[in-house]
Short mmCIF file of C-alpha atoms in Angstrom, two decimals:
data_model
loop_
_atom_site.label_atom_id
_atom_site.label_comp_id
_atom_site.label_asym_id
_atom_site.label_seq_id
_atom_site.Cartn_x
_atom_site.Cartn_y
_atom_site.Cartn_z
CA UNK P 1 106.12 135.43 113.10
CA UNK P 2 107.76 132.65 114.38
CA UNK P 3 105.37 132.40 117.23
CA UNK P 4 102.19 132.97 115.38
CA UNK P 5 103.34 129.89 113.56
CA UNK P 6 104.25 127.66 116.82
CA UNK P 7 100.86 129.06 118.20
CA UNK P 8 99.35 128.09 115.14
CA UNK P 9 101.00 124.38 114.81
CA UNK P 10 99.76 124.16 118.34
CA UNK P 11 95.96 125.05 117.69
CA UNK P 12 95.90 122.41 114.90
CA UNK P 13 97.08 119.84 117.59
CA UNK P 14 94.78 121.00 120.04
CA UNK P 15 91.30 121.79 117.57
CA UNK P 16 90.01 118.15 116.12
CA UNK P 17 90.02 117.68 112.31
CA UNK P 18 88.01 120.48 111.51
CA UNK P 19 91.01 122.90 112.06
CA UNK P 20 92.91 121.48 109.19
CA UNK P 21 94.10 123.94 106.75
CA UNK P 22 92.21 122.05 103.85
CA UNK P 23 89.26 119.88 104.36
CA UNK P 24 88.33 116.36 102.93
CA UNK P 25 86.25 117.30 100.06
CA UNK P 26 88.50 120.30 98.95
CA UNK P 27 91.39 118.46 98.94
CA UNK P 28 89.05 115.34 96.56
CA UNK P 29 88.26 118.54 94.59
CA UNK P 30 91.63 119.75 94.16
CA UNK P 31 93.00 116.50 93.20
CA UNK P 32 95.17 116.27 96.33
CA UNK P 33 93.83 112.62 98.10
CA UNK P 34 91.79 109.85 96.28
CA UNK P 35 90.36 106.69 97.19
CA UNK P 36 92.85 103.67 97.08
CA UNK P 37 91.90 100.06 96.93
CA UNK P 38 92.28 99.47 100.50
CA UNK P 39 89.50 101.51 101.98
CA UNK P 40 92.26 104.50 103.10
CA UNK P 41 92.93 107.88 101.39
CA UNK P 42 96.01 108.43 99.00
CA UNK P 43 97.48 110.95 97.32
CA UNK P 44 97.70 110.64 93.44
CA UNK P 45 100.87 113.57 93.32
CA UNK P 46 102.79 111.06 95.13
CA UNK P 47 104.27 113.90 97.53
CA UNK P 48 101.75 115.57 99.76
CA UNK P 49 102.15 118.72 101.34
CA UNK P 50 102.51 118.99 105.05
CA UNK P 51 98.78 119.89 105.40
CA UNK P 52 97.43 117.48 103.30
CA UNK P 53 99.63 114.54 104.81
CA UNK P 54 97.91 115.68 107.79
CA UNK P 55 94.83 115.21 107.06
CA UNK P 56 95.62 111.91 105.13
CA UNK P 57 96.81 110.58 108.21
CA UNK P 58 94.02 111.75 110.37
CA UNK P 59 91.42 110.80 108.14
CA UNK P 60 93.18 107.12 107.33
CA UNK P 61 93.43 106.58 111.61
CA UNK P 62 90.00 107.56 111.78
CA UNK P 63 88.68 105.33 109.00
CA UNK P 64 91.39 102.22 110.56
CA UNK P 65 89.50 102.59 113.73
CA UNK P 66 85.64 102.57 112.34
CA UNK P 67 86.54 99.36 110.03
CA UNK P 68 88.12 97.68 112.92
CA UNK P 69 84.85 98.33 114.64
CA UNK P 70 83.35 96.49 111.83
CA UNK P 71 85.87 93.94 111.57
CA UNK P 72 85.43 93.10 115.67
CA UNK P 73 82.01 93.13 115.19
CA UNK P 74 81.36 91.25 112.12
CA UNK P 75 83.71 88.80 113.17
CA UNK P 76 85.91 88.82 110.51
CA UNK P 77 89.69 90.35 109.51
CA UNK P 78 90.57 93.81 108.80
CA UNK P 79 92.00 93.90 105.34
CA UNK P 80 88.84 92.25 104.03
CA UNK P 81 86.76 94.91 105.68
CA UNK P 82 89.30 97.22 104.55
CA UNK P 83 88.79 95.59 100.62
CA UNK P 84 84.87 96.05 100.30
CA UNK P 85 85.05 99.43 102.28
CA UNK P 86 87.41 100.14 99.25
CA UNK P 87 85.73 99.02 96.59
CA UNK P 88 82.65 100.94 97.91
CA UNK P 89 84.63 104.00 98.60
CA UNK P 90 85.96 103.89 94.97
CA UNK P 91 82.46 103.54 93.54
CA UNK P 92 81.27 106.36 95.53
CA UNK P 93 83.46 108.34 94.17
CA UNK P 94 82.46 111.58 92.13
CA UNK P 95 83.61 112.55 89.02
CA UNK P 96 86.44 114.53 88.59
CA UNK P 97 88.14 112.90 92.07
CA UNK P 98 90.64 110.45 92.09
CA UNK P 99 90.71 106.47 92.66
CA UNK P 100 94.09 104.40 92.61
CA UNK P 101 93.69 101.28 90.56
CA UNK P 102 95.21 97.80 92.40
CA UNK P 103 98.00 98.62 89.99
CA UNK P 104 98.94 101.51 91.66
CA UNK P 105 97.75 104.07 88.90
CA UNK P 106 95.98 106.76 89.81
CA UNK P 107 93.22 107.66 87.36
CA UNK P 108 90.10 110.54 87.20
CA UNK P 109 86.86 109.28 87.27
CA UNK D 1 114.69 24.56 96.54
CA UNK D 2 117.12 27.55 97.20
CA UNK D 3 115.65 29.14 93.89
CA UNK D 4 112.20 28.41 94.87
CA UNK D 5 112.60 30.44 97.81
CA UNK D 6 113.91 33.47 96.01
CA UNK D 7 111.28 33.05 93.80
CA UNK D 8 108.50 32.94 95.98
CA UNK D 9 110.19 35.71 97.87
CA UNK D 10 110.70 38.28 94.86
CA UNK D 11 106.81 37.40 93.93
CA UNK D 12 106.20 38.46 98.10
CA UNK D 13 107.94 41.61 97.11
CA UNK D 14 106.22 42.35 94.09
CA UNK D 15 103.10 41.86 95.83
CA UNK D 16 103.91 44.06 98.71
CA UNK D 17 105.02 46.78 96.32
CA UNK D 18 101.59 46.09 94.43
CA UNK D 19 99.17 46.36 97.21
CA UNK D 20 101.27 49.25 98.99
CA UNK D 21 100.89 51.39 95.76
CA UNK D 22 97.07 50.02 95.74
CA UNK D 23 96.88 51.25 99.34
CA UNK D 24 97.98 54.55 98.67
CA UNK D 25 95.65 55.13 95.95
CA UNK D 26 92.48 55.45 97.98
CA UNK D 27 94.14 58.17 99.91
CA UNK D 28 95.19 60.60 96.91
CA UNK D 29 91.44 60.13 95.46
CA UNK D 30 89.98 61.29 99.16
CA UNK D 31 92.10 64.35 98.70
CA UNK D 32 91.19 65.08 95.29
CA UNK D 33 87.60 64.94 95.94
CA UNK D 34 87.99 67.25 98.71
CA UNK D 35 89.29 70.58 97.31
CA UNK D 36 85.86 71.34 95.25
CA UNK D 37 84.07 71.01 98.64
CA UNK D 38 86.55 73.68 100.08
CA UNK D 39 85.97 76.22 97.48
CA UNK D 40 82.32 76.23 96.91
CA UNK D 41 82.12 76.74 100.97
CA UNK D 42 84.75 80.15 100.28
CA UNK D 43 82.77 81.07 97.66
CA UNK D 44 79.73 80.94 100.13
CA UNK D 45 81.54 82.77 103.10
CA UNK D 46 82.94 85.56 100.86
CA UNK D 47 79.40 86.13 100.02
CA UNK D 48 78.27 86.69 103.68
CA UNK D 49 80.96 88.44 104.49
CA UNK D 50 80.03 90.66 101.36
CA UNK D 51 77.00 91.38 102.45
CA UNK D 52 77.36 91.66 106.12
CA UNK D 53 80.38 94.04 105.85
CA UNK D 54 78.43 96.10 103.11
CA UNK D 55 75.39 97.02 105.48
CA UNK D 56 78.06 98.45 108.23
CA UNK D 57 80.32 100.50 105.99
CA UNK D 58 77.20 101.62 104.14
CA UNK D 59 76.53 103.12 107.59
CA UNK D 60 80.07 104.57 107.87
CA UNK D 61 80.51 105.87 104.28
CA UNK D 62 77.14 107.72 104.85
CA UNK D 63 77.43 108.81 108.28
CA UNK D 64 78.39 112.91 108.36
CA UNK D 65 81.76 112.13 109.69
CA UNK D 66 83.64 113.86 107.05
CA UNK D 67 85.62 110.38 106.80
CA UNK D 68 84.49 110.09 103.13
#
């Protein structure tokens, strides 16, 4: 058991994000990550599983990188490429999935 | 005599103090007029930035990377 698990914690460091346990929209679906006002994924429960931290983090480096692309290119800072990509993540949002307000409240749309 | 001099020498004074606070004025007014300039030029770059940032993330957020 115990090293079906280590092979397993292994294959998920190996295998790129598509060998996460739960993918991105699933985890929209399920209420588990939402769109925060910074351009970067949250999680409205407050305390995310270990899975779903995972992919938090892995989606949130992935998305860092691609706006400092922008950022570099566009010639200006991050957090204001990180504030529109936010504000258009949040209105892109579907119903039923989760944004954080820029009070901190996470609420359905 | 002796008065005279203080005299004339208080009404140097005054007159320092007078054109030193007229002297100043000029400066605070420059300053003033200067801070409307500033903002409408923000309110102009935020606007570029707007829309120059908005065509590349429009690319990201609808790229197939699974990122969004």
């Amino acid at each position: 058991m115990r090293q079906i698990l280590l092979s397993l914690a292994l294959l998920a460091v190996i295998l790129p994000s598509a060998a996460f346990a739960i993918d991105l929209s699933a985890a929209k679906a399920k209420g588990l990550v939402g769109e925060t006002t910074n351009g970067y994924l949250g999680a409205p429960n407050g305390k995310p599983s270990g899975e779903v931290a995972a992919l938090i983090r892995d989606i949130n480096t992935k998305r860092k990188a691609k706006y400092q692309q922008v950022a570099t290119k566009v010639g200006k800072p991050l957090n204001v490429v990180e504030q529109l990509a936010g504000e258009k993540a949040q209105s892109k949002t579907q119903a039923g999935h989760y944004v954080q307000t820029s009070s901190g409240k996470w609420i359905k749309r | 005599m002796f008065r005279y001099l203080i005299q004339l020498r208080s009404i140097v004074a005054v007159l320092i103090l007078v054109l030193g606070a007229s002297a100043c004025t000029p400066t605070v007014k420059v300053e003033a007029s200067d801070k409307p300039i500033t903002i409408n030029l923000n309110v102009k770059i935020e606007h570029e930035i707007r829309v120059k940032v908005d065509k590349e993330l429009d690319e990201i957020l609808s790229e197939d990377s699974g990122l969004f």
